[in-house]
Short mmCIF file of C-alpha atoms in Angstrom, two decimals:
data_model
loop_
_atom_site.label_atom_id
_atom_site.label_comp_id
_atom_site.label_asym_id
_atom_site.label_seq_id
_atom_site.Cartn_x
_atom_site.Cartn_y
_atom_site.Cartn_z
CA MET G 1164 71.29 -6.74 -103.82
CA ARG G 1165 69.99 -3.78 -105.83
CA SER G 1166 70.75 -1.46 -102.89
CA LEU G 1167 74.30 -2.80 -102.68
CA LEU G 1168 74.91 -2.24 -106.40
CA ARG G 1169 73.51 1.27 -106.16
CA SER G 1170 75.79 2.04 -103.20
CA GLN G 1171 78.81 0.76 -105.10
CA ALA G 1172 77.89 2.87 -108.14
CA VAL G 1173 77.56 5.99 -105.98
CA ARG G 1174 80.97 5.37 -104.40
CA ALA G 1175 82.54 4.84 -107.80
CA MET G 1176 80.97 8.08 -109.07
CA ALA G 1177 82.19 9.96 -106.01
CA GLY G 1178 85.69 8.67 -106.62
CA ARG G 1179 85.72 9.82 -110.23
CA LEU G 1180 84.30 13.23 -109.31
CA SER G 1181 86.94 13.58 -106.59
CA TRP G 1182 89.72 13.13 -109.13
CA GLY G 1183 88.02 15.78 -111.24
CA LEU G 1184 88.06 18.20 -108.32
CA GLY G 1185 91.66 17.37 -107.47
CA ASP G 1186 92.80 17.78 -111.04
CA GLN G 1187 91.10 21.13 -111.51
CA ALA G 1188 92.35 22.32 -108.13
CA VAL G 1189 95.92 21.86 -109.38
CA SER G 1190 95.08 23.45 -112.74
CA SER G 1191 93.37 26.43 -111.12
CA ILE G 1192 96.23 26.95 -108.68
CA THR G 1193 98.58 27.02 -111.67
CA ASN G 1194 96.52 29.70 -113.38
CA PHE G 1195 95.97 31.56 -110.10
CA VAL G 1196 99.70 31.77 -109.38
CA VAL G 1197 100.44 33.08 -112.87
CA GLY G 1198 97.72 35.71 -112.47
CA LEU G 1199 99.06 36.79 -109.09
CA TYR G 1200 102.59 37.14 -110.43
CA VAL G 1201 101.45 39.35 -113.27
CA ALA G 1202 99.09 41.41 -111.10
CA ARG G 1203 101.64 41.98 -108.33
CA SER G 1204 104.63 42.51 -110.59
CA LEU G 1205 103.25 44.64 -113.41
CA GLY G 1206 100.20 46.51 -112.10
CA THR G 1207 96.62 46.94 -113.29
CA THR G 1208 97.26 48.09 -116.88
CA ALA G 1209 99.76 45.33 -117.73
CA PHE G 1210 97.44 42.83 -116.07
CA GLY G 1211 94.74 44.11 -118.44
CA MET G 1212 97.02 43.23 -121.40
CA PHE G 1213 97.62 39.79 -119.95
CA SER G 1214 93.87 39.35 -119.47
CA LEU G 1215 93.11 40.14 -123.12
CA ALA G 1216 95.56 37.43 -124.20
CA TRP G 1217 94.06 35.09 -121.60
CA VAL G 1218 90.46 35.45 -122.77
CA SER G 1219 91.64 35.02 -126.37
CA TYR G 1220 93.25 31.73 -125.34
CA GLY G 1221 89.94 30.79 -123.74
CA VAL G 1222 88.15 31.21 -127.07
CA VAL G 1223 90.62 28.93 -128.86
CA LEU G 1224 90.52 26.41 -126.02
CA ASN G 1225 86.76 26.15 -126.20
CA LEU G 1226 86.88 25.89 -129.99
CA SER G 1227 89.25 22.94 -129.64
CA ARG G 1228 87.10 21.28 -126.99
CA GLY G 1229 83.97 21.63 -129.09
CA LEU G 1230 85.59 19.87 -132.04
CA THR G 1231 87.59 17.27 -130.15
CA THR G 1232 87.07 16.37 -126.51
CA ASP G 1233 83.38 17.24 -126.16
CA PRO G 1234 82.31 14.67 -128.80
CA LEU G 1235 84.82 12.24 -127.33
CA MET G 1236 83.32 12.60 -123.83
CA VAL G 1237 79.81 11.98 -125.17
CA ARG G 1238 80.63 9.03 -127.45
CA PHE G 1239 83.72 7.37 -125.98
CA SER G 1240 83.20 7.44 -122.19
CA GLY G 1241 83.53 3.96 -120.73
CA VAL G 1242 84.19 2.22 -124.07
CA PRO G 1243 86.69 -0.66 -124.56
CA THR G 1244 90.35 0.34 -124.33
CA GLU G 1245 91.21 -0.18 -127.99
CA THR G 1246 88.23 1.91 -129.09
CA TRP G 1247 89.31 4.65 -126.67
CA ARG G 1248 92.92 4.55 -127.93
CA ALA G 1249 91.88 4.96 -131.56
CA ALA G 1250 89.51 7.82 -130.73
CA THR G 1251 92.08 9.49 -128.48
CA ALA G 1252 94.78 9.49 -131.17
CA LYS G 1253 92.49 11.30 -133.59
CA ALA G 1254 90.99 13.67 -131.00
CA THR G 1255 94.36 14.78 -129.64
CA GLY G 1256 95.72 15.06 -133.18
CA THR G 1257 92.80 17.34 -134.04
CA ALA G 1258 93.51 19.45 -130.95
CA LEU G 1259 97.14 19.80 -132.03
CA THR G 1260 96.10 20.82 -135.54
CA ALA G 1261 93.71 23.42 -134.11
CA GLY G 1262 96.53 24.74 -131.92
CA VAL G 1263 98.94 25.18 -134.82
CA ALA G 1264 96.31 27.03 -136.88
CA ALA G 1265 95.26 29.26 -133.99
CA GLY G 1266 98.87 29.91 -133.03
CA ALA G 1267 99.68 31.14 -136.53
CA VAL G 1268 96.72 33.54 -136.42
CA SER G 1269 97.76 34.82 -132.98
CA VAL G 1270 101.35 35.44 -134.08
CA VAL G 1271 100.24 37.37 -137.17
CA ALA G 1272 97.75 39.41 -135.13
CA GLY G 1273 100.45 40.21 -132.58
CA LEU G 1274 102.88 41.37 -135.23
CA VAL G 1275 100.20 43.62 -136.74
CA VAL G 1276 99.21 45.16 -133.38
CA GLY G 1277 102.81 45.61 -132.21
CA GLY G 1278 103.96 46.98 -128.86
CA PRO G 1279 103.65 45.14 -125.53
CA LEU G 1280 100.09 43.96 -126.30
CA GLY G 1281 101.17 42.59 -129.68
CA GLY G 1282 104.10 40.82 -128.03
CA ALA G 1283 101.69 39.09 -125.65
CA PHE G 1284 99.73 37.68 -128.60
CA VAL G 1285 102.91 36.52 -130.36
CA ALA G 1286 103.96 34.68 -127.20
CA LEU G 1287 100.49 33.15 -126.91
CA GLY G 1288 100.69 31.92 -130.50
CA VAL G 1289 103.99 30.17 -129.81
CA VAL G 1290 102.69 28.14 -126.86
CA ILE G 1291 99.03 27.54 -127.74
CA PRO G 1292 99.48 24.22 -129.65
CA ALA G 1293 101.03 22.59 -126.58
CA LEU G 1294 98.39 24.08 -124.28
CA LEU G 1295 95.53 22.66 -126.35
CA LEU G 1296 97.18 19.23 -126.45
CA GLN G 1297 97.67 19.22 -122.68
CA ASP G 1298 94.02 20.12 -122.14
CA ALA G 1299 92.92 17.37 -124.53
CA TRP G 1300 94.82 14.73 -122.54
CA ARG G 1301 92.89 15.67 -119.40
CA PHE G 1302 89.52 15.06 -121.02
CA THR G 1303 90.56 11.83 -122.70
CA PHE G 1304 91.73 10.47 -119.35
CA PHE G 1305 88.38 11.27 -117.74
CA ALA G 1306 86.52 9.66 -120.64
CA ALA G 1307 88.45 6.48 -119.88
CA GLY G 1308 87.71 6.78 -116.14
CA HIS G 1309 91.39 7.51 -115.37
CA GLY G 1310 91.03 10.81 -113.56
CA LYS G 1311 94.17 10.13 -111.55
CA LYS G 1312 96.28 10.44 -114.72
CA ALA G 1313 94.79 13.86 -115.45
CA PHE G 1314 95.60 14.91 -111.88
CA VAL G 1315 99.21 13.75 -112.18
CA ASN G 1316 99.57 15.51 -115.52
CA ASP G 1317 98.53 18.85 -114.03
CA VAL G 1318 100.88 18.28 -111.08
CA VAL G 1319 103.72 17.89 -113.58
CA TRP G 1320 102.70 21.22 -115.14
CA GLY G 1321 102.65 22.87 -111.71
CA ILE G 1322 106.12 21.58 -110.86
CA ALA G 1323 107.55 22.73 -114.20
CA LEU G 1324 105.93 26.13 -113.69
CA ILE G 1325 107.91 26.93 -110.52
CA PRO G 1326 111.35 27.43 -112.14
CA ALA G 1327 109.76 28.93 -115.26
CA LEU G 1328 108.01 31.66 -113.24
CA PHE G 1329 111.17 32.31 -111.24
CA VAL G 1330 113.17 32.92 -114.41
CA ALA G 1331 110.41 35.11 -115.91
CA HIS G 1332 110.17 37.24 -112.78
CA ARG G 1333 113.87 37.39 -111.94
CA TRP G 1334 115.31 38.28 -115.34
CA PHE G 1335 112.50 39.65 -117.51
CA ASP G 1336 109.38 40.67 -115.54
CA THR G 1337 107.25 41.30 -118.63
CA VAL G 1338 103.85 40.06 -119.81
CA VAL G 1339 105.54 38.15 -122.67
CA ALA G 1340 107.90 36.38 -120.26
CA PHE G 1341 105.07 35.23 -118.01
CA ILE G 1342 103.00 33.93 -120.94
CA LEU G 1343 105.99 31.97 -122.23
CA ALA G 1344 106.74 30.59 -118.76
CA TRP G 1345 103.14 29.44 -118.36
CA GLY G 1346 102.93 27.96 -121.85
CA LEU G 1347 106.31 26.22 -122.02
CA SER G 1348 105.76 24.54 -118.66
CA GLY G 1349 102.41 23.37 -120.05
CA ALA G 1350 104.30 21.88 -123.01
CA VAL G 1351 106.22 19.68 -120.55
CA ALA G 1352 102.90 18.31 -119.27
CA ALA G 1353 101.62 17.84 -122.83
CA GLY G 1354 104.66 15.70 -123.66
CA TYR G 1355 104.20 13.68 -120.46
CA GLY G 1356 100.57 13.05 -121.42
CA CYS G 1357 101.75 11.11 -124.47
CA LEU G 1358 103.74 8.81 -122.17
CA GLN G 1359 100.83 8.39 -119.74
CA ALA G 1360 98.32 7.48 -122.43
CA GLY G 1361 100.67 5.37 -124.52
CA VAL G 1362 99.01 7.06 -127.49
CA ARG G 1363 100.59 9.34 -130.07
CA PRO G 1364 98.46 12.26 -131.34
CA ASP G 1365 97.62 11.70 -135.00
CA PRO G 1366 97.02 15.00 -136.84
CA ARG G 1367 96.49 12.97 -140.03
CA GLY G 1368 93.18 11.82 -138.56
CA THR G 1369 91.89 15.39 -138.17
CA LEU G 1370 89.65 15.43 -141.24
CA ASP G 1371 88.24 11.98 -140.47
CA TRP G 1372 87.49 12.97 -136.87
CA LEU G 1373 85.79 16.21 -137.89
CA LYS G 1374 83.71 14.41 -140.54
CA ARG G 1375 82.58 11.57 -138.25
CA HIS G 1376 81.57 13.88 -135.40
CA ARG G 1377 80.45 16.98 -137.22
CA ASP G 1378 76.85 16.53 -135.98
CA LEU G 1379 78.02 17.17 -132.40
CA GLY G 1380 81.26 18.98 -133.10
CA THR G 1381 79.76 21.80 -135.14
CA ARG G 1382 77.12 22.60 -132.54
CA TYR G 1383 79.51 22.26 -129.61
CA LEU G 1384 82.04 24.46 -131.39
CA ILE G 1385 79.46 27.22 -131.86
CA GLU G 1386 78.21 26.75 -128.31
CA ASN G 1387 81.67 26.85 -126.73
CA VAL G 1388 82.99 29.70 -128.84
CA SER G 1389 79.87 31.74 -128.20
CA ALA G 1390 80.50 31.33 -124.47
CA SER G 1391 84.18 32.28 -124.49
CA GLY G 1392 83.75 34.65 -127.43
CA SER G 1393 81.17 36.64 -125.51
CA SER G 1394 83.70 36.98 -122.68
CA GLN G 1395 86.32 38.13 -125.16
CA LEU G 1396 83.98 40.68 -126.77
CA ARG G 1397 82.94 41.96 -123.38
CA MET G 1398 86.58 42.40 -122.30
CA TYR G 1399 87.59 44.06 -125.56
CA GLY G 1400 84.55 46.33 -125.37
CA LEU G 1401 85.24 47.17 -121.75
CA GLY G 1402 88.84 48.04 -122.63
CA ALA G 1403 87.70 50.28 -125.48
CA ILE G 1404 85.01 51.99 -123.38
CA ALA G 1405 86.67 52.26 -119.97
CA GLY G 1406 90.35 51.43 -120.53
CA LEU G 1407 92.74 48.53 -119.86
CA ALA G 1408 92.72 49.27 -116.12
CA SER G 1409 89.02 48.35 -116.02
CA VAL G 1410 89.79 45.06 -117.77
CA GLY G 1411 92.43 44.38 -115.13
CA ALA G 1412 89.96 45.17 -112.34
CA VAL G 1413 87.32 42.76 -113.67
CA ARG G 1414 89.88 40.03 -114.23
CA GLY G 1415 91.27 40.64 -110.74
CA ALA G 1416 87.81 40.12 -109.21
CA GLU G 1417 87.39 36.92 -111.22
CA LEU G 1418 90.82 35.78 -110.10
CA LEU G 1419 89.71 36.11 -106.47
CA LEU G 1420 87.03 33.51 -107.25
CA GLY G 1421 89.79 31.11 -108.37
CA PRO G 1422 89.12 28.41 -105.74
CA PHE G 1423 85.48 28.24 -106.80
CA PHE G 1424 86.50 28.03 -110.45
CA ALA G 1425 88.50 24.97 -109.38
CA LEU G 1426 85.26 23.40 -108.15
CA LEU G 1427 83.25 24.48 -111.18
CA MET G 1428 85.74 23.35 -113.81
CA GLY G 1429 86.86 20.29 -111.88
CA LEU G 1430 83.35 18.90 -111.74
CA SER G 1431 82.76 19.76 -115.39
CA LEU G 1432 85.63 17.45 -116.36
CA ALA G 1433 83.72 14.46 -115.02
CA THR G 1434 80.04 15.44 -114.98
CA VAL G 1435 79.30 14.76 -118.66
CA ALA G 1436 80.76 11.28 -118.40
CA GLU G 1437 78.91 10.70 -115.10
CA GLY G 1438 75.69 12.09 -116.57
CA SER G 1439 76.04 9.64 -119.46
CA ARG G 1440 76.40 6.77 -116.98
CA VAL G 1441 73.32 7.93 -115.02
CA LEU G 1442 71.38 8.13 -118.28
CA GLN G 1443 72.35 4.58 -119.21
CA ARG G 1444 71.42 3.11 -115.81
CA ALA G 1445 68.49 5.22 -114.60
CA PRO G 1446 67.33 7.94 -117.03
CA HIS G 1447 64.66 9.21 -114.62
CA ARG G 1448 67.43 10.17 -112.15
CA LEU G 1449 69.29 12.49 -114.50
CA ARG G 1450 67.23 15.57 -113.57
CA HIS G 1451 67.90 14.93 -109.87
CA PHE G 1452 71.61 14.50 -110.58
CA CYS G 1453 71.77 17.81 -112.50
CA ALA G 1454 69.79 19.71 -109.85
CA ILE G 1455 72.09 18.58 -107.02
CA LEU G 1456 75.13 19.36 -109.14
CA GLY G 1457 73.97 22.88 -110.03
CA ALA G 1458 72.68 23.81 -106.58
CA GLY G 1459 75.86 22.59 -104.91
CA GLN G 1460 78.08 24.68 -107.17
CA ALA G 1461 75.92 27.79 -106.71
CA ALA G 1462 76.04 27.44 -102.93
CA ALA G 1463 79.82 27.01 -102.96
CA ALA G 1464 80.24 30.19 -105.03
CA LEU G 1465 78.05 32.23 -102.69
CA LEU G 1466 79.94 31.02 -99.63
CA TRP G 1467 83.29 31.83 -101.17
CA GLY G 1468 82.11 35.27 -102.27
CA LEU G 1469 80.88 36.00 -98.75
CA ALA G 1470 84.30 35.02 -97.39
CA LEU G 1471 86.00 37.39 -99.86
CA LEU G 1472 83.82 40.29 -98.69
CA LEU G 1473 85.23 39.77 -95.19
CA VAL G 1474 88.90 39.83 -96.25
CA PRO G 1475 90.80 42.73 -94.58
CA HIS G 1476 92.03 45.46 -96.93
CA ASP G 1477 95.71 44.91 -96.08
CA ALA G 1478 95.43 41.17 -96.73
CA GLY G 1479 93.84 41.84 -100.10
CA ARG G 1480 96.59 44.24 -101.13
CA PHE G 1481 99.18 41.66 -100.08
CA VAL G 1482 97.63 39.14 -102.49
CA LEU G 1483 96.84 41.32 -105.52
CA GLY G 1484 98.86 44.47 -104.95
CA ASP G 1485 97.42 47.58 -106.61
CA VAL G 1486 94.80 45.46 -108.40
CA TRP G 1487 93.03 44.75 -105.08
CA ASP G 1488 91.42 48.19 -104.68
CA PRO G 1489 89.41 48.23 -107.95
CA ALA G 1490 88.86 44.45 -107.95
CA SER G 1491 87.44 44.32 -104.40
CA GLU G 1492 84.61 46.65 -105.40
CA LEU G 1493 83.41 44.05 -107.93
CA ILE G 1494 83.35 40.98 -105.67
CA LEU G 1495 79.57 41.03 -105.04
CA PRO G 1496 78.35 41.21 -108.67
CA VAL G 1497 81.04 38.77 -109.88
CA THR G 1498 80.04 36.30 -107.14
CA ILE G 1499 76.35 36.49 -108.10
CA GLY G 1500 77.20 35.92 -111.76
CA ILE G 1501 79.45 32.95 -111.04
CA ALA G 1502 76.91 31.39 -108.66
CA ALA G 1503 74.30 31.59 -111.41
CA ALA G 1504 76.78 30.09 -113.87
CA GLY G 1505 77.42 27.23 -111.44
CA PHE G 1506 73.71 26.50 -111.28
CA ASN G 1507 73.52 26.54 -115.08
CA THR G 1508 76.32 24.00 -115.47
CA GLY G 1509 74.08 21.37 -113.90
CA ALA G 1510 71.63 21.78 -116.76
CA ALA G 1511 74.46 21.98 -119.31
CA ALA G 1512 75.91 18.66 -118.10
CA GLY G 1513 72.51 17.01 -118.51
CA LEU G 1514 72.08 18.35 -122.04
CA ARG G 1515 75.55 17.13 -123.00
CA ALA G 1516 74.87 13.68 -121.54
CA LEU G 1517 71.64 13.49 -123.55
CA GLY G 1518 73.49 14.54 -126.70
CA ALA G 1519 70.92 17.34 -127.09
CA ALA G 1520 73.37 19.58 -128.90
CA LYS G 1521 70.64 21.63 -130.58
CA ARG G 1522 69.03 22.57 -127.26
CA SER G 1523 72.30 23.32 -125.47
CA LEU G 1524 73.38 25.45 -128.41
CA ARG G 1525 70.12 27.41 -128.27
CA ALA G 1526 70.54 28.06 -124.54
CA GLN G 1527 74.17 29.09 -124.90
CA LEU G 1528 73.54 31.50 -127.77
CA ILE G 1529 70.77 33.25 -125.82
CA ASN G 1530 72.98 33.50 -122.73
CA SER G 1531 76.01 34.69 -124.69
CA ALA G 1532 74.00 37.45 -126.33
CA GLY G 1533 72.76 38.61 -122.92
CA TYR G 1534 76.25 38.36 -121.41
CA THR G 1535 77.84 40.52 -124.10
CA GLY G 1536 74.96 42.97 -124.45
CA PHE G 1537 74.36 43.62 -120.75
CA GLY G 1538 78.12 43.63 -120.05
CA LEU G 1539 78.79 46.33 -122.65
CA ILE G 1540 75.72 48.41 -121.77
CA GLY G 1541 76.83 48.31 -118.14
CA ALA G 1542 80.37 49.31 -119.13
CA PHE G 1543 79.02 52.30 -121.05
CA LEU G 1544 76.87 53.38 -118.09
CA ALA G 1545 79.24 52.75 -115.18
CA GLY G 1546 82.59 51.31 -116.30
CA ALA G 1547 83.88 48.13 -114.69
CA SER G 1548 81.20 48.11 -111.98
CA GLY G 1549 78.36 48.52 -114.46
CA SER G 1550 79.77 45.76 -116.66
CA ALA G 1551 80.03 43.36 -113.69
CA TRP G 1552 76.42 44.00 -112.63
CA GLY G 1553 75.19 43.70 -116.20
CA VAL G 1554 76.84 40.30 -116.58
CA ALA G 1555 75.44 39.11 -113.23
CA LEU G 1556 71.93 40.06 -114.34
CA ALA G 1557 72.32 38.34 -117.73
CA ILE G 1558 73.62 35.04 -116.31
CA THR G 1559 70.99 34.91 -113.57
CA GLY G 1560 68.20 35.49 -116.08
CA GLY G 1561 69.71 32.89 -118.40
CA SER G 1562 69.24 30.15 -115.78
CA VAL G 1563 65.59 29.87 -116.81
CA VAL G 1564 66.59 29.17 -120.41
CA TRP G 1565 69.08 26.44 -119.51
CA TRP G 1566 66.70 24.54 -117.25
CA LEU G 1567 63.72 24.79 -119.58
CA GLN G 1568 65.87 23.28 -122.33
CA LEU G 1569 67.00 20.44 -120.06
CA LEU G 1570 63.46 19.59 -118.97
CA ALA G 1571 62.28 19.57 -122.59
CA ALA G 1572 65.18 17.34 -123.66
CA LEU G 1573 64.52 14.89 -120.80
CA LYS G 1574 60.85 14.67 -121.75
CA GLU G 1575 61.78 13.93 -125.36
CA HIS G 1576 64.26 11.26 -124.30
CA LEU G 1577 61.86 9.47 -121.94
CA THR G 1578 59.07 9.60 -124.51
CA SER G 1579 61.39 8.11 -127.12
CA GLU G 1580 62.37 5.31 -124.74
CA LYS G 1581 58.72 4.42 -124.06
CA GLU G 1582 57.96 4.28 -127.77
CA GLU G 1583 60.92 1.99 -128.38
CA MET G 1584 59.75 -0.34 -125.59
CA ARG G 1585 56.25 -0.53 -127.09
CA THR G 1586 57.53 -1.35 -130.57
CA SER G 1587 60.14 -3.90 -129.45
#
């Protein structure tokens, strides 16, 4: 009987993880197509401008997740429906509030900078509230175990993106037009998410949500922003040291790893919730779960990177245009860095499931400092190539920190459980 229940639990977990992969596959294809359009249409320098706006969006996105959906995933995965609905209304309302505030800052910054780069940041500010809301719906659906709804929501975004990109390319063909096309089609999906959930975002609950979950939210905010902020600082520094073309080359190499990012991010949508379920049922199995998760992602990244190294030159130029030549030289170091990051996400999922925010924050801050420092030192020494190798070295070395923190947190948790059993 126990074996049967375990088999059913494994199948259920596999099903939920599959929806995570499917959902992120659609999301990554959406982002990949936008990146290809910009790279092929506007060249390396304009793609560098687009990339600076993109990494800035990543910082805001991770800020929003740290305050809203990360605490929700830890505390409201698998709860009764009414509890989930109440938490979802406040979490999505908080995401919308964060988007409005960040959008205002982006618009002002764009107006101050001026020129094509400033225009990109103005466009980003206009669409960012809807983008954060759409992302929040995805995580709330996975917390409820409804990964299929997240998948459908991203399909809606992908469908809306097709005519939007056509208009942007046919009549405008500028960085601003592509950002607006990407963001406004995301707004369609954000609106559809309200219908799917049957929940209306409640921005009035923002302060209450932040207050109730500040123990996790504050640490996750710092952790997430340090991760994406280090990427932003590295890109800004690379642009200042080696020029916007180098930024475009690094982003182009990362874009080539898009299918693996689909795997990495798709699993991350569901792994915290699944880790929480493993912890509830069999705490001693969490380390095994995290190890398999991390090793599998690292292996997938290495295989994909190897396949990219074998791509013929003409095929590469067909996909990325002029960006292919500088980007192809960075495939090896970018692959190593992303494989190491995939291995680290196994440990990160375990720390999130344990609610060990202090330990995950410590690991992320150390890794972010290494990422930025080694990335900029490498840029100073050897431009885009040096920056890529510096980042690969920093992430690989950071694996030790992540896994030591997970093992320590697991030991603390199991010790605490034994003490509770003795006193009960």
